[in-house]
Coordinates of C-alpha atoms in Angstrom, one line a residue:
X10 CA 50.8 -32.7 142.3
X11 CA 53.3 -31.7 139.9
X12 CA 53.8 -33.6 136.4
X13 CA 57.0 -35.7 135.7
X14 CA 59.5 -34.4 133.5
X15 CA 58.8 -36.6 130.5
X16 CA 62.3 -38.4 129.6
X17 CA 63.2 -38.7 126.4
X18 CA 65.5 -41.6 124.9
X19 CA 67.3 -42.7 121.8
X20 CA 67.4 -46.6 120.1
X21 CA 69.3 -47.7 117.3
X22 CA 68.3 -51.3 115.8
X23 CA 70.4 -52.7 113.4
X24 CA 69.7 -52.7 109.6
X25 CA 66.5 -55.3 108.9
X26 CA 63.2 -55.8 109.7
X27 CA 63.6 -58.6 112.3
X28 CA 66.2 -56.5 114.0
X29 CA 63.9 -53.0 114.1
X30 CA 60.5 -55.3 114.9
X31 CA 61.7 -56.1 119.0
X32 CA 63.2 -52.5 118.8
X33 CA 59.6 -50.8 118.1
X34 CA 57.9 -53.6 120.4
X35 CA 60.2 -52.6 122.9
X36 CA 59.7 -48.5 122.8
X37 CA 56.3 -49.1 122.2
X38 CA 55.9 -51.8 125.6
X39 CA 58.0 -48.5 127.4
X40 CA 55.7 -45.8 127.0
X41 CA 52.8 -47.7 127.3
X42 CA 53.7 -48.7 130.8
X43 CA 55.5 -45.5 131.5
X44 CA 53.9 -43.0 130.0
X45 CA 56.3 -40.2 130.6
X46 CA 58.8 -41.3 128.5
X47 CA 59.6 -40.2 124.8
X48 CA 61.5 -42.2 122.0
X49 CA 63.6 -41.5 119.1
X50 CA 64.3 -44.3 116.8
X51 CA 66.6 -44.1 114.6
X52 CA 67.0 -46.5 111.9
X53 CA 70.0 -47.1 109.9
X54 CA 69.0 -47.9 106.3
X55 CA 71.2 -49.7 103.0
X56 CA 68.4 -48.4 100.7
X57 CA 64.8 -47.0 100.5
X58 CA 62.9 -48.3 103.9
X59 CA 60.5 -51.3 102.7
X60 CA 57.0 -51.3 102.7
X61 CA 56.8 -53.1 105.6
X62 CA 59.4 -51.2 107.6
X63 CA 57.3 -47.8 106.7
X64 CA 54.3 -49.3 107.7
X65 CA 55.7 -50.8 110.9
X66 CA 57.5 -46.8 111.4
X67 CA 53.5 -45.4 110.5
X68 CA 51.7 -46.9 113.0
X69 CA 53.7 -45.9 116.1
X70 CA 52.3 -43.9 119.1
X71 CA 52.6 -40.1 119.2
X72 CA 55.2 -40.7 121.6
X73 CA 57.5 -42.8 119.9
X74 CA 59.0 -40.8 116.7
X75 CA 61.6 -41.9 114.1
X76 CA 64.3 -40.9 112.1
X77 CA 65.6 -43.1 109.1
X78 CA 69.7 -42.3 108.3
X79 CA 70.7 -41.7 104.7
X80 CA 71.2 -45.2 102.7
X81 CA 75.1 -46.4 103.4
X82 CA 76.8 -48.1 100.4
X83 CA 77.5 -52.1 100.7
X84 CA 79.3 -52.5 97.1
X85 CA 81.7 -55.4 97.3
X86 CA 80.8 -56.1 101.3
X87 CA 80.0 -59.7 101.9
X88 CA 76.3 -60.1 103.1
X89 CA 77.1 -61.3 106.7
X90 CA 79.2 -58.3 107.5
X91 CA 76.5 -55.7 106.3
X92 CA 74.8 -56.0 109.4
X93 CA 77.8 -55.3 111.4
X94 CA 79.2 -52.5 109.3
X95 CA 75.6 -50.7 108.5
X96 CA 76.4 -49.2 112.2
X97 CA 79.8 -48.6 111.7
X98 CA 79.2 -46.7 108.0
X99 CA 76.4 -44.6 109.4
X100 CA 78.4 -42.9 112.5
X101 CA 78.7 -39.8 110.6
X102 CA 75.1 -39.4 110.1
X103 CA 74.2 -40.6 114.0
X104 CA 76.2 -37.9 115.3
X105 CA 74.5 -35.4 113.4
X106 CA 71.2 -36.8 114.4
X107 CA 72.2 -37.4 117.6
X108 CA 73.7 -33.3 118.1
X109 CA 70.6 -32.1 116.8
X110 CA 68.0 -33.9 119.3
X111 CA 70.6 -33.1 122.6
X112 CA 70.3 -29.3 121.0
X113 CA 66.6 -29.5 122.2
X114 CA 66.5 -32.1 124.6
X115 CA 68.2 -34.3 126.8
X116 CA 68.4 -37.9 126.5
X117 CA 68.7 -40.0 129.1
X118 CA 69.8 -43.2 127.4
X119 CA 70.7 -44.2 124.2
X120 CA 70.1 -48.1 123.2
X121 CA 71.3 -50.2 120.6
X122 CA 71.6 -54.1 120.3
X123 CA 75.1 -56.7 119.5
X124 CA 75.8 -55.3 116.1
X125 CA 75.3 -51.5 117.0
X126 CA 78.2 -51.1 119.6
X127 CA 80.4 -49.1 117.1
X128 CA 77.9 -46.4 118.2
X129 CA 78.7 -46.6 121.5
X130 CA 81.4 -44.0 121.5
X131 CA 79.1 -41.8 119.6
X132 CA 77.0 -41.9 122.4
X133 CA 79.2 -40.9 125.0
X134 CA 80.6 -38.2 123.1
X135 CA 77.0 -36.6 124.1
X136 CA 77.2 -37.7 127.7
X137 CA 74.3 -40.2 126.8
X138 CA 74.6 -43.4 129.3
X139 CA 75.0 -45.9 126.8
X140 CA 72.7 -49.4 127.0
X141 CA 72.4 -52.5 125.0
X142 CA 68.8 -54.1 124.1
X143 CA 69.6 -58.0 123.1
X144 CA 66.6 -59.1 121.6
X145 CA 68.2 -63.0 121.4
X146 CA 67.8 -65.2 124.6
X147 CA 69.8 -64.7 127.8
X148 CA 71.4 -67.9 126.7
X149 CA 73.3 -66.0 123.8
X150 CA 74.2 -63.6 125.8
X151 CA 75.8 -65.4 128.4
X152 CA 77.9 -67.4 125.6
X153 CA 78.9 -63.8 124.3
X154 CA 80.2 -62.7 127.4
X155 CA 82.8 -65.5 127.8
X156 CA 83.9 -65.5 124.1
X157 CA 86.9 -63.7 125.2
X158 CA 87.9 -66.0 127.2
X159 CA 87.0 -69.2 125.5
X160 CA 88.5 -67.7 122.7
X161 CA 92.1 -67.5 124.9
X162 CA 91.8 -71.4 126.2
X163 CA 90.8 -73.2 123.5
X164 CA 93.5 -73.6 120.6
X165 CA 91.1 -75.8 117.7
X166 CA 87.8 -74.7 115.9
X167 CA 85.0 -75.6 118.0
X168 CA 84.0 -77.5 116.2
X169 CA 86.2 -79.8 116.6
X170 CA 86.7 -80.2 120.4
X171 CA 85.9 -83.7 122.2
X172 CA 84.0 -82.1 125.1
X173 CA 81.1 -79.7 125.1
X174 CA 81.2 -76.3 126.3
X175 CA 80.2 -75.0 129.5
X176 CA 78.2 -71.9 129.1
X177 CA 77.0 -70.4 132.2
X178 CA 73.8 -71.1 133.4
X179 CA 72.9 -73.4 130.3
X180 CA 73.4 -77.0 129.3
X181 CA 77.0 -77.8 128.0
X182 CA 76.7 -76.8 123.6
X183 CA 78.6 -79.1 121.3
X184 CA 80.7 -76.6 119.5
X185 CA 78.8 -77.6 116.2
X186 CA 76.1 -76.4 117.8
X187 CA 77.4 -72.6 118.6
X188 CA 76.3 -70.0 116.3
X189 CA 77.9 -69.5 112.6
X190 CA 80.4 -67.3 113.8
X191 CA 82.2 -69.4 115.9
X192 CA 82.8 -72.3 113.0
X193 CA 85.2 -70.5 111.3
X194 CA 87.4 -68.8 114.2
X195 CA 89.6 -67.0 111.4
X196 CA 86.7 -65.0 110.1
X197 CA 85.9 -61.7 110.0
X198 CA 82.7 -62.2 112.1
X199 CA 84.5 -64.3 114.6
X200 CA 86.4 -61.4 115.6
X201 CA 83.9 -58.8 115.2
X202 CA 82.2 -60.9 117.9
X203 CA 84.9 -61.0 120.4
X204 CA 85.4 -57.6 119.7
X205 CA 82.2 -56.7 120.3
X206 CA 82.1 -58.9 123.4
X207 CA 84.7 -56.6 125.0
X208 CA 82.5 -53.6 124.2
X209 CA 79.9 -55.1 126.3
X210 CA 81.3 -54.3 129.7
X211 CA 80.8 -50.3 128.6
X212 CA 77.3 -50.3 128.7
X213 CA 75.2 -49.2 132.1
X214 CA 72.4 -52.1 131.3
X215 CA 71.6 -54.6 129.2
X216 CA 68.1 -55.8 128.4
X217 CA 67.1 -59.3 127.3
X218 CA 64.2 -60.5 125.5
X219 CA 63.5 -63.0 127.6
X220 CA 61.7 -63.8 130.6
X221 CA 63.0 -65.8 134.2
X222 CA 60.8 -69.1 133.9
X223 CA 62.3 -69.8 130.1
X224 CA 65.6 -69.1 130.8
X225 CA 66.3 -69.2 134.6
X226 CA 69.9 -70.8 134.8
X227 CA 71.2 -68.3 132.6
X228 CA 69.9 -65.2 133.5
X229 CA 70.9 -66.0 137.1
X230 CA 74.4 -66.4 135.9
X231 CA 74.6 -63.0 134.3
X232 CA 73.4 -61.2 137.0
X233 CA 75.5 -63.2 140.0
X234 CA 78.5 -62.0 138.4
X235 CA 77.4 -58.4 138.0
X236 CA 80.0 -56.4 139.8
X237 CA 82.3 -59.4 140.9
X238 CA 86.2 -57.8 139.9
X239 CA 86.9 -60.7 138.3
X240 CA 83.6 -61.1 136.3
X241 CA 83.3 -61.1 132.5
X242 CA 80.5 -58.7 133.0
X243 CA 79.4 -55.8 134.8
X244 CA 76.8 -54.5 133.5
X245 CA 73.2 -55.1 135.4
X246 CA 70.9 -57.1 132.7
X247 CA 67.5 -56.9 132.7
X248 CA 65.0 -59.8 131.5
X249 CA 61.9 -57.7 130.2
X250 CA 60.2 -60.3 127.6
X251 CA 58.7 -61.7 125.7
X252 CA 58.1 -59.1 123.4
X253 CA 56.9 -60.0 120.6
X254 CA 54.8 -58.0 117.6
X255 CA 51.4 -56.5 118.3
X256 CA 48.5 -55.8 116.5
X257 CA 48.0 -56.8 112.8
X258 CA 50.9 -57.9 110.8
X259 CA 49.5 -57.1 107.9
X260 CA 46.0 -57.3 105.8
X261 CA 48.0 -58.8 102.6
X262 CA 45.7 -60.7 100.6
X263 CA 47.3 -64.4 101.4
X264 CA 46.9 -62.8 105.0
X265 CA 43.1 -62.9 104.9
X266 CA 43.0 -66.3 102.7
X267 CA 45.3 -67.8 105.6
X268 CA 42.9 -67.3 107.8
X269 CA 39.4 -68.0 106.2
X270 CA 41.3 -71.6 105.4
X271 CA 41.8 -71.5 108.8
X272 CA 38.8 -71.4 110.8
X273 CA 37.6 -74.5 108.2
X274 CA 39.8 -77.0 110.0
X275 CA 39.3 -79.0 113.1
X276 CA 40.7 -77.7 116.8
X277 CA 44.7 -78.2 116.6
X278 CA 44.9 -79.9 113.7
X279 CA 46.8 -77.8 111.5
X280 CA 50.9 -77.5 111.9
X281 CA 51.9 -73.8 110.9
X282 CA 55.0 -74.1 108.5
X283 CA 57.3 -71.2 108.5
X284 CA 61.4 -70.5 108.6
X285 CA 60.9 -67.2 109.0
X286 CA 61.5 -63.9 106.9
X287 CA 65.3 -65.2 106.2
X288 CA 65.5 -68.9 106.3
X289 CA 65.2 -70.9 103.4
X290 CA 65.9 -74.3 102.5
X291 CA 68.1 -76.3 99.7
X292 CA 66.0 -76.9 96.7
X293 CA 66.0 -80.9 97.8
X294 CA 65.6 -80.2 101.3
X295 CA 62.2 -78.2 100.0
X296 CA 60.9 -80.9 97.7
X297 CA 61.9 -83.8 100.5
X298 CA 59.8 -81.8 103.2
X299 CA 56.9 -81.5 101.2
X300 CA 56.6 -85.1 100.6
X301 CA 57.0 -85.2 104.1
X302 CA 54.4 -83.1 105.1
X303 CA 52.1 -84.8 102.6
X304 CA 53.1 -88.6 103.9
X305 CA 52.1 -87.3 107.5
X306 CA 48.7 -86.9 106.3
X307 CA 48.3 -84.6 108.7
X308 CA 46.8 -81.1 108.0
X309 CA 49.5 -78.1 107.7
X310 CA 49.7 -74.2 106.5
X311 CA 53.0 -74.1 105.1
X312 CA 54.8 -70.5 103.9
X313 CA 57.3 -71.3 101.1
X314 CA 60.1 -69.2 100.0
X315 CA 62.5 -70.0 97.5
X316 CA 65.4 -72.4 98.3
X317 CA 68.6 -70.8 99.2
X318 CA 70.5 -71.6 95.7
X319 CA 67.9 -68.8 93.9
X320 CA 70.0 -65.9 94.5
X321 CA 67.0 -63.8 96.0
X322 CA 67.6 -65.9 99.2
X323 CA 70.4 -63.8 100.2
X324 CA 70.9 -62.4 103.4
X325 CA 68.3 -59.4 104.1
X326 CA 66.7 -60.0 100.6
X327 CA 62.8 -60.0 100.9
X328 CA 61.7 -62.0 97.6
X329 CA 59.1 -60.5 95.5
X330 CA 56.8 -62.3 93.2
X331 CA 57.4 -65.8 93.7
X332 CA 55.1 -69.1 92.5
X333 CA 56.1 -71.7 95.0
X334 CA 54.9 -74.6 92.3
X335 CA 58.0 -73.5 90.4
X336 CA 60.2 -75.2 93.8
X337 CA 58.0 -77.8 94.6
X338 CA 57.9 -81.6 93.6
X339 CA 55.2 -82.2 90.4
X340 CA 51.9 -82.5 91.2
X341 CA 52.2 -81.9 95.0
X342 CA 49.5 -78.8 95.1
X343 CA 47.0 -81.3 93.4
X344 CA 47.6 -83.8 95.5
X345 CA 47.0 -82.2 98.8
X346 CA 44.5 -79.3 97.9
X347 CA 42.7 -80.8 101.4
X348 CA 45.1 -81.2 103.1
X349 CA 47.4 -78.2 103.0
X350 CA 47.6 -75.2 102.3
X351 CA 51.0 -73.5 100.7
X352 CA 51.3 -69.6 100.4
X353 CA 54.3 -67.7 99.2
X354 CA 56.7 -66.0 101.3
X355 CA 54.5 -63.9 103.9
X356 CA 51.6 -65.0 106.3
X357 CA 50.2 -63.5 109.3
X358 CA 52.3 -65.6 112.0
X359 CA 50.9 -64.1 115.0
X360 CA 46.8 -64.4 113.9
X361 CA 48.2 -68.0 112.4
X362 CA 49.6 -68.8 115.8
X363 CA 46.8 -66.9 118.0
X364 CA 44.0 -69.7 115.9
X365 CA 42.4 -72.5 117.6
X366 CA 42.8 -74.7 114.6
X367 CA 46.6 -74.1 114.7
X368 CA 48.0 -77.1 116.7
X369 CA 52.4 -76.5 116.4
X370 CA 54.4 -74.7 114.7
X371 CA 57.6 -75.8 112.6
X372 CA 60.3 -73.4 113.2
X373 CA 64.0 -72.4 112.4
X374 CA 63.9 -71.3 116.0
X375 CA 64.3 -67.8 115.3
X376 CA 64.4 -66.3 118.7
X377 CA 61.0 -64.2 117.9
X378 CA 59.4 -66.9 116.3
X379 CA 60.0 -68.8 119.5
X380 CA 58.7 -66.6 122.0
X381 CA 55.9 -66.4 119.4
X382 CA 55.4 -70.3 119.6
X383 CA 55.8 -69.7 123.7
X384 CA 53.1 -67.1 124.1
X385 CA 50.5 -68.7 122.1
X386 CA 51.1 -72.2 123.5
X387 CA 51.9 -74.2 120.5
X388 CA 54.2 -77.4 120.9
X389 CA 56.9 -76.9 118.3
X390 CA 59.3 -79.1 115.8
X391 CA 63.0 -77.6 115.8
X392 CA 64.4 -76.6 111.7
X393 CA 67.3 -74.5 113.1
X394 CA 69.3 -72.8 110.2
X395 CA 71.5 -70.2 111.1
X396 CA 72.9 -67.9 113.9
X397 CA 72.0 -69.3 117.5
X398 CA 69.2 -71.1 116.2
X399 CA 70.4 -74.4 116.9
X400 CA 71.5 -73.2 120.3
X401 CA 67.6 -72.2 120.7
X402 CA 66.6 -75.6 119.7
X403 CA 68.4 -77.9 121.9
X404 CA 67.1 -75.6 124.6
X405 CA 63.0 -76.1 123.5
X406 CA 64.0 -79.8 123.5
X407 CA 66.4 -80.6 126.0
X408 CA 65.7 -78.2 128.8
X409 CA 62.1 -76.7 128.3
X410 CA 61.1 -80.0 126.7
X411 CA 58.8 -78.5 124.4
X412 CA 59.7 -79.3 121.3
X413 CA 60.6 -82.1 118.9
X414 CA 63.5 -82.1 116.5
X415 CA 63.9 -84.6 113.5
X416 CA 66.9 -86.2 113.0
X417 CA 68.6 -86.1 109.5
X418 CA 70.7 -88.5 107.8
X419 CA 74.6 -88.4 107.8
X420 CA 74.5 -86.2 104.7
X421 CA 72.6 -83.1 106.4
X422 CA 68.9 -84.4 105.0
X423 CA 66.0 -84.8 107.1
X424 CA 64.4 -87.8 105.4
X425 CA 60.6 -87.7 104.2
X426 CA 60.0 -90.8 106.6
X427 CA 60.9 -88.9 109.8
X428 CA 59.2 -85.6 108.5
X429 CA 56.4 -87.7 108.7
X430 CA 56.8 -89.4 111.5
X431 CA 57.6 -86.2 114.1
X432 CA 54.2 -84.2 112.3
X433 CA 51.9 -87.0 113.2
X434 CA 53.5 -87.4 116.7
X435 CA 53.6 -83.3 117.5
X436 CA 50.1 -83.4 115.9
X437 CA 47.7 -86.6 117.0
X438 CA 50.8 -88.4 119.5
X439 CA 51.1 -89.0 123.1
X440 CA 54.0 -87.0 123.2
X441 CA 52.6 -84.2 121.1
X442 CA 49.5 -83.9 124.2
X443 CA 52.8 -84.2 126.9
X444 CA 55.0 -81.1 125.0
X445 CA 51.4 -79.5 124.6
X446 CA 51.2 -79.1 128.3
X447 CA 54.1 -78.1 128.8
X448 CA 54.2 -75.5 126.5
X449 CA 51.0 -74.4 128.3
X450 CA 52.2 -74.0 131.4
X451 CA 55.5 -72.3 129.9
X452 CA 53.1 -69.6 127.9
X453 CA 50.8 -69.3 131.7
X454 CA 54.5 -68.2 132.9
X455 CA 55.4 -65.9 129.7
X456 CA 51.5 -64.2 130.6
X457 CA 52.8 -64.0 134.3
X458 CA 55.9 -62.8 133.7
X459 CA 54.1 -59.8 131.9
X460 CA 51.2 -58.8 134.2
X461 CA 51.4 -55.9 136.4
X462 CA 53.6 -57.0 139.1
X463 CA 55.3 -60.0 136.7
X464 CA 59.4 -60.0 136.9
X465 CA 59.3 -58.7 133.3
X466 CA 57.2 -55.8 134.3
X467 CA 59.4 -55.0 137.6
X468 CA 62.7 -55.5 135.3
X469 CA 61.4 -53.1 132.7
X470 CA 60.4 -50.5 135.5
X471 CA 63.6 -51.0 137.2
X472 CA 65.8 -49.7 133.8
X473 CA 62.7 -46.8 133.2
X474 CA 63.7 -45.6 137.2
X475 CA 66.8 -45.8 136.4
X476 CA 66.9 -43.5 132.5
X477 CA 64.2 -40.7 134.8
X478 CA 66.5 -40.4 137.6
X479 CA 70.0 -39.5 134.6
X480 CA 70.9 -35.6 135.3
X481 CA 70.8 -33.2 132.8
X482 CA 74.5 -32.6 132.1
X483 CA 75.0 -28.9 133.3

């Protein structure tokens, strides 16, 4: 029997590390169930690749290879718009990338996610069949699509309108809820967002990092209007999560301490603490939650990074050395040196999540922290912060039931009291064992979804068919 050709493709993640992780998990998912396919990433860069991006780019299969793009220049560019214009101000060096590889091969797709559709055009200039990869939840998605349109009817800021709004396949979203972009509808984001919207119906595919059984209404949505002439969109989507990061995230030396502290506590007794690589906190907030998490008395692994005043919080900062008893309230270490334990900045969320003693998991709702959460089964407490995080949150609460979200006061400020309160009832309540069990029959779906004939699996085949059977342009 003759071999397949292998087919070879291209991605493009945006600038960052949680933007090129679901990227690599994705390529890497690809040719491990198809193993005739090849991938090119290549990843834009506003400086010298970290050490955790060349470590992430070092481990990849033989069959994935990459290509970082020369450094583009971000003097005087507000810190939002970078990841937006890191595409745009690195066409130049795509299409020289891009030239050379169709020189020896032929690419069969080229894939990039929301912030990446400047490169669009590039692609086609090659004859590659251009397709998005939206590593946010079909929910996102399916509010993107009818920005246009909302954008048309409705004549206030969000914000401010008396009724909810009506995003297919979803509950109705207060518009204080929608993502940051949509607060401030004479921003520069606002529009990029619309703009990008209409760039959407270009593509030949889209897929989600998401899976049916999580997000059923609105992945059923997107894909009954595929085609209609009316429709926002046309493009077929494809839900091929969760994908989330494999293997070792690292042997850091908190990594390792994490972990020994670990396997000294009780079965799902500990609450993981993290906002992820990007979300921090106001230095009260900080202070209020630890004495929060200490008034619980409950036992919790918390990873601290500096409040969002310091200006190392910015936007797709890492932050280097930091002492977290520098942010903290006096004497708070001391006091709960059984209790807790704090580390600085990084910890090894997936072996944290994957631990028996690990019992929830506090989260800005982070769309990969989430499906992290999802697959490992741990009950959650809702922290959104920032782009459709809050969107994400009222879904783990209100929909999938889940998840727990503390209220704050009417100046923004979750309150130590209720800090306390929602540990202790995720942790040792009644309705921590109810969202439990529902989370575990949520992460037995995510494990369906994924095995060899899951709808994940048969999505993920159905785009690989459809990239092997592309012509060679003549």
């Amino acid at each position: 029997m003759a071999m397949k050709k292998k087919s070879h493709i291209a991605i493009f993640p945006s600038p960052g590390f949680s933007h090129l992780i679901p990227f690599v998990e994705f390529a890497k998912r690809l040719v491990l169930q198809h193993n005739n396919f090849h991938v090119t990433c290549i990843i834009p860069t506003d400086g010298p690749p970290s050490k955790a991006t060349k470590a992430i780019v070092e481990s990849l299969p033989t069959s994935i290879d990459s290509i970082f793009l020369p450094p583009v220049n971000f003097d005087g560019i507000a810190p939002g718009l970078q990841v937006f214009l890191t595409a745009t101000r690195s066409l130049p060096s795509l299409r020289h990338v891009l030239e050379s590889l169709v020189s020896k091969t032929h690419l069969s797709a080229f894939l990039t996610d929301m912030f990446g559709t400047d490169t669009l055009d590039v692609a086609k200039e090659f004859n590659i069949p251009p397709f998005i990869f939206f590593p946010s939840p079909a929910t996102a998605l399916s509010l993107l699509m009818i920005t246009p349109k909302l954008d048309e009817t409705v004549c206030c800021e969000f914000r401010d309108l008396p009724e909810p709004v009506e995003i297919p396949g979803s509950i109705p979203i207060h518009g204080k809820d929608l993502p940051q972009p949509y607060q401030d509808r004479k921003s520069e984001m606002y529009k990029r967002l619309i703009n990008l919207a209409k760039q959407l119906n270009q593509v030949e595919g889209i897929g989600v990092n998401t899976f049916t059984d999580m997000e059923y209404g609105a992945i059923k949505a997107l894909q009954a209007q595929q085609g209609e002439p009316n429709s926002v969109i046309s493009p077929p989507v494809y839900p091929i999560g969760p994908i989330i990061q494999t293997g070792s995230s690292g042997t850091e030396a908190n990594g390792s301490e994490c972990l020994t502290w670990l396997d000294n506590q009780p079965r799902g007794s500990v609450l993981y603490v993290s906002f992820g690589s990007r979300g921090t906190l106001s230095a009260e907030q900080l202070k209020v939650l630890a004495l929060g998490l200490e008034m619980s008395g409950q036992k919790f692994l918390w990873v601290v990074r500096g409040p969002n005043e310091l200006p190392s919080a910015a936007y797709l900062n890492g932050q280097g050395d930091f002492d977290p008893s520098e942010v903290l309230p006096n004497g708070f270490l001391e006091r709960t040196k059984g209790q807790g334990l704090v580390v600085a900045s990084w910890a090894p969320q997936i072996e944290i999540l994957r631990h028996g003693s690990t019992g929830g998991f506090l989260t800005h709702c982070g769309w990969s922290s989430t499906l992290e959460g999802v697959l490992f089964g741990k009950p959650l407490i809702t922290w959104p912060l920032f782009a459709e995080q809050h969107m994400n949150a009222i879904m783990l609460v209100e929909v999938l039931k889940v998840a727990l979200r503390p209220k704050a006061n009417e100046n923004g400020l979750v309150e130590r009291e209720e800090i306390a309160k929602v540990v202790r009832d995720l942790i040792e309540g009644e309705e921590g064992k109810r969202l439990g069990q529902r989370m575990n029959d949520l992460k037995d779906a995510a494990n369906r979804a994924l095995s060899k004939d899951g709808s994940s699996t048969r999505a993920l085949s159905e785009l690989a068919s459809k990239w092997q059977n592309v012509e060679a342009p003549k």
